[in-house]
Short mmCIF file of N, CA, C and O in Angstrom, two decimals:
data_model
loop_
_atom_site.label_atom_id
_atom_site.label_comp_id
_atom_site.label_asym_id
_atom_site.label_seq_id
_atom_site.Cartn_x
_atom_site.Cartn_y
_atom_site.Cartn_z
N MET A 894 49.87 -47.74 -67.97
CA MET A 894 49.37 -48.29 -68.21
C MET A 894 48.06 -47.50 -68.37
O MET A 894 48.29 -46.43 -67.39
N THR A 895 47.27 -47.49 -69.84
CA THR A 895 46.47 -46.21 -69.85
C THR A 895 45.12 -46.21 -68.85
O THR A 895 44.91 -47.38 -68.59
N LYS A 896 44.20 -45.62 -68.68
CA LYS A 896 43.32 -45.73 -67.94
C LYS A 896 41.77 -46.12 -69.04
O LYS A 896 42.34 -45.54 -70.15
N PRO A 897 40.91 -46.94 -68.49
CA PRO A 897 40.40 -47.64 -69.68
C PRO A 897 39.27 -46.56 -70.03
O PRO A 897 38.80 -45.75 -69.92
N MET A 898 38.63 -47.02 -70.91
CA MET A 898 37.65 -46.27 -71.85
C MET A 898 35.95 -46.05 -71.31
O MET A 898 35.82 -47.19 -70.32
N THR A 899 35.50 -45.12 -70.82
CA THR A 899 34.63 -44.21 -70.39
C THR A 899 33.61 -44.94 -71.39
O THR A 899 33.59 -44.39 -72.33
N LYS A 900 32.37 -45.53 -70.77
CA LYS A 900 30.99 -45.68 -71.86
C LYS A 900 30.77 -44.48 -72.59
O LYS A 900 30.51 -44.90 -73.66
N THR A 901 30.85 -42.94 -72.30
CA THR A 901 31.03 -41.74 -72.90
C THR A 901 31.55 -42.19 -74.55
O THR A 901 31.29 -42.12 -75.30
N GLN A 902 33.00 -42.08 -73.74
CA GLN A 902 34.38 -42.97 -74.84
C GLN A 902 34.35 -43.57 -75.92
O GLN A 902 34.78 -43.79 -77.40
N LEU A 903 33.33 -43.60 -75.32
CA LEU A 903 33.14 -45.74 -76.24
C LEU A 903 32.49 -45.30 -76.85
O LEU A 903 31.53 -45.84 -78.39
N VAL A 904 30.83 -44.77 -75.89
CA VAL A 904 29.58 -44.59 -77.23
C VAL A 904 30.49 -43.52 -78.05
O VAL A 904 29.46 -43.84 -79.42
N ALA A 905 30.75 -42.88 -78.52
CA ALA A 905 31.84 -42.16 -79.03
C ALA A 905 32.30 -42.87 -80.29
O ALA A 905 32.07 -42.55 -81.38
N ALA A 906 33.15 -43.37 -79.83
CA ALA A 906 33.98 -44.43 -81.08
C ALA A 906 33.23 -45.16 -81.58
O ALA A 906 32.66 -45.06 -82.94
N LEU A 907 32.56 -45.71 -80.98
CA LEU A 907 31.01 -46.48 -81.97
C LEU A 907 30.23 -45.91 -82.28
O LEU A 907 29.88 -46.37 -83.82
N ALA A 908 29.94 -44.60 -82.57
CA ALA A 908 29.09 -43.71 -83.35
C ALA A 908 29.59 -43.98 -84.11
O ALA A 908 29.38 -43.39 -85.27
N GLU A 909 31.57 -43.15 -84.47
CA GLU A 909 32.04 -42.65 -85.50
C GLU A 909 32.07 -43.91 -86.15
O GLU A 909 32.00 -44.54 -87.67
N GLU A 910 31.89 -45.12 -84.71
CA GLU A 910 33.16 -46.79 -86.97
C GLU A 910 32.02 -46.70 -87.38
O GLU A 910 31.06 -47.12 -88.12
N MET A 911 30.04 -46.11 -86.78
CA MET A 911 29.24 -47.08 -86.41
C MET A 911 28.44 -45.72 -88.18
O MET A 911 27.68 -46.04 -89.00
N GLY A 912 29.31 -45.10 -88.26
CA GLY A 912 28.51 -43.08 -89.05
C GLY A 912 27.18 -43.14 -88.40
O GLY A 912 26.75 -42.02 -89.62
N ALA A 913 26.65 -43.32 -87.13
CA ALA A 913 25.48 -42.75 -86.95
C ALA A 913 25.46 -41.93 -85.88
O ALA A 913 27.31 -41.51 -85.90
N ASP A 914 24.68 -41.03 -85.06
CA ASP A 914 25.36 -40.46 -83.94
C ASP A 914 25.03 -41.07 -82.65
O ASP A 914 24.77 -42.13 -83.19
N LYS A 915 25.21 -39.98 -81.44
CA LYS A 915 26.08 -40.68 -80.35
C LYS A 915 24.46 -40.80 -79.38
O LYS A 915 24.50 -42.79 -78.91
N LYS A 916 23.13 -40.79 -79.60
CA LYS A 916 22.25 -41.25 -79.64
C LYS A 916 21.48 -42.89 -80.07
O LYS A 916 21.37 -43.99 -79.11
N THR A 917 22.25 -43.02 -80.87
CA THR A 917 21.82 -44.14 -81.59
C THR A 917 22.87 -45.84 -81.19
O THR A 917 22.71 -46.34 -80.73
N ALA A 918 24.46 -44.49 -81.38
CA ALA A 918 24.83 -45.88 -80.85
C ALA A 918 25.36 -46.22 -79.29
O ALA A 918 25.21 -47.18 -78.78
N GLY A 919 24.65 -45.25 -78.43
CA GLY A 919 24.21 -45.23 -76.71
C GLY A 919 23.09 -46.43 -76.25
O GLY A 919 23.16 -46.98 -76.26
N ALA A 920 22.07 -46.01 -77.61
CA ALA A 920 21.10 -47.34 -77.60
C ALA A 920 21.28 -48.46 -77.77
O ALA A 920 21.12 -49.55 -76.85
N ALA A 921 22.83 -48.75 -79.30
CA ALA A 921 22.48 -50.24 -79.78
C ALA A 921 24.20 -50.35 -78.49
O ALA A 921 23.79 -51.70 -77.95
N LEU A 922 24.66 -49.54 -77.96
CA LEU A 922 25.25 -50.21 -76.44
C LEU A 922 24.07 -50.77 -75.56
O LEU A 922 25.05 -52.22 -75.07
N ASP A 923 23.29 -50.24 -75.04
CA ASP A 923 22.99 -49.94 -74.22
C ASP A 923 22.38 -51.72 -73.92
O ASP A 923 21.34 -52.35 -73.28
N ALA A 924 21.18 -52.03 -75.91
CA ALA A 924 20.88 -53.02 -76.06
C ALA A 924 20.73 -54.13 -75.73
O ALA A 924 21.39 -55.17 -75.32
N ILE A 925 23.04 -54.36 -76.56
CA ILE A 925 23.74 -55.13 -76.35
C ILE A 925 24.02 -54.98 -74.91
O ILE A 925 24.28 -56.84 -74.40
N THR A 926 24.24 -54.94 -74.13
CA THR A 926 24.73 -54.59 -72.40
C THR A 926 23.06 -55.37 -71.75
O THR A 926 23.93 -56.27 -70.87
N GLY A 927 22.17 -54.89 -72.11
CA GLY A 927 20.58 -55.60 -71.64
C GLY A 927 20.77 -57.05 -72.35
O GLY A 927 20.22 -57.96 -71.34
N LEU A 928 21.05 -56.96 -73.04
CA LEU A 928 20.60 -58.56 -73.72
C LEU A 928 21.82 -60.30 -72.64
O LEU A 928 21.73 -60.95 -72.83
N ILE A 929 23.27 -59.80 -72.78
CA ILE A 929 24.54 -60.05 -72.53
C ILE A 929 23.74 -60.19 -71.23
O ILE A 929 23.79 -61.24 -70.46
N THR A 930 23.89 -59.32 -69.98
CA THR A 930 22.95 -59.95 -68.61
C THR A 930 21.82 -60.56 -68.30
O THR A 930 21.83 -60.62 -67.86
N LYS A 931 20.39 -60.17 -69.71
CA LYS A 931 19.49 -61.13 -68.53
C LYS A 931 19.75 -62.47 -69.70
O LYS A 931 19.63 -62.78 -69.11
N GLU A 932 20.63 -63.04 -70.75
CA GLU A 932 20.22 -64.09 -70.77
C GLU A 932 21.79 -64.69 -69.76
O GLU A 932 21.68 -65.76 -70.08
N VAL A 933 22.97 -63.72 -69.43
CA VAL A 933 23.58 -64.67 -68.79
C VAL A 933 23.22 -64.68 -67.40
O VAL A 933 22.80 -65.74 -67.01
N ALA A 934 22.28 -63.84 -66.89
CA ALA A 934 21.20 -64.14 -65.24
C ALA A 934 20.58 -65.20 -65.47
O ALA A 934 19.94 -65.86 -64.46
N GLY A 935 20.21 -65.73 -66.29
CA GLY A 935 18.80 -66.32 -66.74
C GLY A 935 19.26 -68.14 -67.31
O GLY A 935 18.98 -69.04 -67.21
N GLY A 936 20.76 -68.08 -67.40
CA GLY A 936 21.83 -69.18 -67.04
C GLY A 936 21.96 -69.42 -68.85
O GLY A 936 23.00 -71.19 -68.28
N GLY A 937 22.19 -68.56 -69.08
CA GLY A 937 22.94 -69.15 -70.50
C GLY A 937 24.14 -68.77 -70.80
O GLY A 937 24.31 -68.33 -70.01
N ALA A 938 24.64 -68.47 -71.87
CA ALA A 938 25.61 -67.97 -72.06
C ALA A 938 26.40 -67.07 -73.67
O ALA A 938 24.53 -66.93 -74.55
N VAL A 939 26.86 -65.84 -74.23
CA VAL A 939 26.11 -65.02 -74.94
C VAL A 939 27.95 -65.14 -75.95
O VAL A 939 29.48 -64.58 -74.47
N THR A 940 28.15 -64.97 -76.63
CA THR A 940 29.37 -65.55 -77.14
C THR A 940 29.08 -64.52 -78.11
O THR A 940 28.57 -63.94 -79.39
N LEU A 941 30.55 -63.64 -78.28
CA LEU A 941 30.63 -61.94 -79.36
C LEU A 941 31.48 -62.33 -79.70
O LEU A 941 33.24 -62.72 -79.46
N PRO A 942 32.06 -62.94 -81.68
CA PRO A 942 32.72 -63.00 -81.46
C PRO A 942 34.04 -62.19 -82.17
O PRO A 942 33.23 -61.16 -82.38
N GLY A 943 34.99 -62.63 -81.43
CA GLY A 943 36.07 -61.90 -81.41
C GLY A 943 37.01 -61.50 -80.47
O GLY A 943 37.44 -60.62 -80.74
N VAL A 944 35.84 -61.79 -79.45
CA VAL A 944 36.03 -61.53 -77.85
C VAL A 944 35.99 -62.24 -77.30
O VAL A 944 37.00 -61.79 -76.06
N GLY A 945 34.72 -62.86 -76.60
CA GLY A 945 34.79 -63.53 -75.71
C GLY A 945 33.64 -64.25 -76.22
O GLY A 945 32.58 -64.20 -76.40
N LYS A 946 33.36 -65.49 -74.76
CA LYS A 946 32.35 -66.10 -74.57
C LYS A 946 32.36 -65.47 -72.60
O LYS A 946 32.62 -65.69 -72.22
N PHE A 947 30.96 -65.70 -72.72
CA PHE A 947 30.36 -64.84 -71.12
C PHE A 947 29.21 -65.56 -70.97
O PHE A 947 27.81 -66.02 -71.31
N TYR A 948 29.68 -66.30 -70.28
CA TYR A 948 28.66 -67.30 -68.95
C TYR A 948 28.37 -67.70 -67.11
O TYR A 948 29.24 -66.82 -66.93
N CYS A 949 27.14 -67.77 -66.78
CA CYS A 949 27.32 -67.87 -65.73
C CYS A 949 27.78 -69.25 -64.88
O CYS A 949 27.60 -69.89 -65.42
N ARG A 950 29.14 -68.98 -63.88
CA ARG A 950 29.41 -70.26 -63.15
C ARG A 950 28.43 -71.15 -62.66
O ARG A 950 29.04 -69.66 -61.14
N GLU A 951 28.28 -71.73 -61.64
CA GLU A 951 27.85 -72.20 -60.23
C GLU A 951 29.15 -72.51 -59.33
O GLU A 951 30.00 -73.17 -60.04
N ARG A 952 29.26 -72.03 -58.24
CA ARG A 952 30.70 -72.45 -57.13
C ARG A 952 29.58 -73.82 -55.73
O ARG A 952 29.59 -72.27 -55.24
N PRO A 953 30.37 -74.12 -55.56
CA PRO A 953 29.88 -74.73 -54.74
C PRO A 953 30.78 -74.02 -53.09
O PRO A 953 30.71 -73.51 -53.10
N GLU A 954 29.45 -74.97 -52.28
CA GLU A 954 29.24 -74.36 -50.66
C GLU A 954 30.76 -74.41 -50.76
O GLU A 954 31.78 -75.51 -50.84
N ARG A 955 32.01 -73.76 -49.57
CA ARG A 955 32.91 -74.06 -49.28
C ARG A 955 33.28 -73.24 -47.78
O ARG A 955 33.20 -72.15 -48.08
N MET A 956 34.65 -73.63 -47.17
CA MET A 956 35.27 -72.78 -46.52
C MET A 956 36.46 -71.33 -46.98
O MET A 956 36.76 -71.96 -47.95
N VAL A 957 35.51 -70.24 -46.67
CA VAL A 957 37.20 -69.26 -46.89
C VAL A 957 37.18 -68.68 -45.14
O VAL A 957 36.51 -69.43 -44.10
N ARG A 958 38.60 -67.66 -45.66
CA ARG A 958 39.38 -67.38 -44.70
C ARG A 958 38.23 -65.92 -44.54
O ARG A 958 39.48 -64.74 -45.30
N ASN A 959 38.76 -65.50 -42.95
CA ASN A 959 37.88 -63.99 -42.43
C ASN A 959 39.60 -63.11 -43.11
O ASN A 959 40.56 -63.41 -42.08
N PRO A 960 39.85 -62.15 -43.75
CA PRO A 960 41.70 -61.35 -43.52
C PRO A 960 41.72 -60.90 -42.75
O PRO A 960 42.85 -60.78 -41.93
N ALA A 961 40.87 -60.46 -42.17
CA ALA A 961 41.36 -59.59 -40.09
C ALA A 961 41.48 -60.51 -39.63
O ALA A 961 41.73 -59.68 -38.21
N THR A 962 40.33 -61.72 -39.74
CA THR A 962 40.61 -62.54 -38.07
C THR A 962 41.38 -63.52 -38.16
O THR A 962 41.48 -64.55 -36.99
N GLY A 963 41.34 -64.24 -39.20
CA GLY A 963 42.38 -65.52 -40.05
C GLY A 963 41.22 -66.44 -39.48
O GLY A 963 40.87 -67.82 -39.27
N GLU A 964 39.58 -66.55 -38.81
CA GLU A 964 38.89 -67.15 -38.86
C GLU A 964 38.24 -67.92 -39.38
O GLU A 964 37.64 -67.11 -41.10
N GLN A 965 37.80 -69.16 -40.17
CA GLN A 965 37.89 -69.79 -41.36
C GLN A 965 35.70 -70.42 -40.73
O GLN A 965 35.55 -70.31 -39.87
N ILE A 966 35.31 -69.82 -41.95
CA ILE A 966 34.03 -69.47 -42.09
C ILE A 966 33.25 -70.02 -43.57
O ILE A 966 33.92 -70.61 -44.42
N LYS A 967 32.12 -70.44 -42.51
CA LYS A 967 31.83 -70.75 -44.26
C LYS A 967 30.80 -69.88 -45.21
O LYS A 967 29.90 -68.96 -44.62
N LYS A 968 30.85 -70.35 -46.69
CA LYS A 968 30.75 -69.97 -47.16
C LYS A 968 29.31 -70.31 -48.77
O LYS A 968 29.90 -71.57 -49.26
N ASP A 969 28.08 -70.03 -48.65
CA ASP A 969 27.30 -70.62 -49.46
C ASP A 969 28.07 -70.76 -50.84
O ASP A 969 28.41 -70.31 -51.19
N ALA A 970 26.58 -71.85 -51.28
CA ALA A 970 27.05 -71.24 -52.83
C ALA A 970 26.44 -70.66 -53.47
O ALA A 970 25.82 -69.85 -52.98
N ASP A 971 27.26 -70.19 -54.60
CA ASP A 971 27.10 -69.25 -55.06
C ASP A 971 27.44 -68.98 -56.59
O ASP A 971 27.74 -70.31 -57.29
N LYS A 972 26.79 -68.14 -57.42
CA LYS A 972 26.49 -68.02 -59.19
C LYS A 972 28.28 -66.29 -58.65
O LYS A 972 27.35 -65.91 -58.61
N VAL A 973 28.85 -67.06 -60.21
CA VAL A 973 29.76 -65.62 -60.70
C VAL A 973 30.20 -66.04 -62.33
O VAL A 973 29.58 -67.16 -62.94
N VAL A 974 29.78 -64.73 -62.86
CA VAL A 974 29.54 -64.78 -64.10
C VAL A 974 31.78 -64.67 -64.00
O VAL A 974 32.21 -64.30 -64.17
N LYS A 975 31.78 -65.19 -65.97
CA LYS A 975 33.16 -65.95 -65.95
C LYS A 975 33.21 -65.32 -67.48
O LYS A 975 31.63 -64.95 -68.08
N ILE A 976 34.29 -64.46 -68.29
CA ILE A 976 34.23 -64.89 -69.25
C ILE A 976 35.14 -65.22 -69.76
O ILE A 976 36.44 -65.66 -69.50
N THR A 977 36.10 -66.01 -71.16
CA THR A 977 36.50 -66.88 -72.19
C THR A 977 36.89 -66.19 -73.61
O THR A 977 35.54 -65.86 -73.75
N LEU A 978 37.99 -65.03 -72.84
CA LEU A 978 38.36 -64.08 -74.14
C LEU A 978 38.61 -65.39 -75.64
O LEU A 978 38.87 -66.30 -75.46
N ALA A 979 38.14 -65.05 -76.68
CA ALA A 979 37.94 -64.86 -78.00
C ALA A 979 40.07 -65.45 -78.37
O ALA A 979 41.05 -64.73 -77.48
N LYS A 980 39.89 -66.04 -78.74
CA LYS A 980 41.53 -66.63 -79.80
C LYS A 980 42.27 -64.95 -80.31
O LYS A 980 42.92 -64.67 -80.17
N ALA A 981 41.30 -64.83 -81.48
CA ALA A 981 41.71 -63.87 -82.14
C ALA A 981 41.64 -62.30 -81.11
O ALA A 981 43.11 -61.58 -82.04
N LEU A 982 41.54 -62.06 -80.07
CA LEU A 982 41.86 -60.92 -79.20
C LEU A 982 43.10 -60.90 -78.62
O LEU A 982 43.86 -60.01 -78.41
N LYS A 983 42.87 -62.82 -77.86
CA LYS A 983 44.39 -62.79 -76.88
C LYS A 983 45.83 -62.48 -77.83
O LYS A 983 46.70 -62.23 -78.03
N ASP A 984 45.44 -62.97 -79.57
CA ASP A 984 46.43 -62.70 -80.64
C ASP A 984 46.64 -61.32 -81.10
O ASP A 984 48.06 -60.85 -80.86
N SER A 985 46.18 -60.60 -80.87
CA SER A 985 46.06 -59.34 -81.31
C SER A 985 46.83 -59.04 -80.58
O SER A 985 46.96 -57.40 -80.23
N VAL A 986 46.30 -59.03 -79.20
CA VAL A 986 47.31 -58.30 -77.26
C VAL A 986 49.24 -58.42 -77.83
O VAL A 986 49.52 -57.39 -77.97
N ASN A 987 48.87 -59.40 -78.42
CA ASN A 987 50.08 -60.73 -78.54
C ASN A 987 50.86 -60.09 -79.98
O ASN A 987 51.52 -61.15 -80.05
N VAL A 988 50.80 -58.98 -80.45
CA VAL A 988 51.19 -59.13 -81.89
C VAL A 988 52.66 -58.93 -81.76
O VAL A 988 53.41 -57.95 -81.29
#
């Protein structure tokens, strides 16, 4: 397994694909990240065609186990971000 691409590497690759400078590509990446974060935090969903759908899901209150002590404790209801991958992305991995 290779190391994940860093933000610097992603910005450089994006700049090359766009034919723009790294500052513009970095601003575009930050804008997209900010928009996705704002929309999902507000309870909405964002679909990136060819990548997937980002959305927030509520988890109910439940019982969990402390792995150190084995004690059962009640965990309050919370929210979690989920990503459903697009079929195109899944298919591109299994070529």
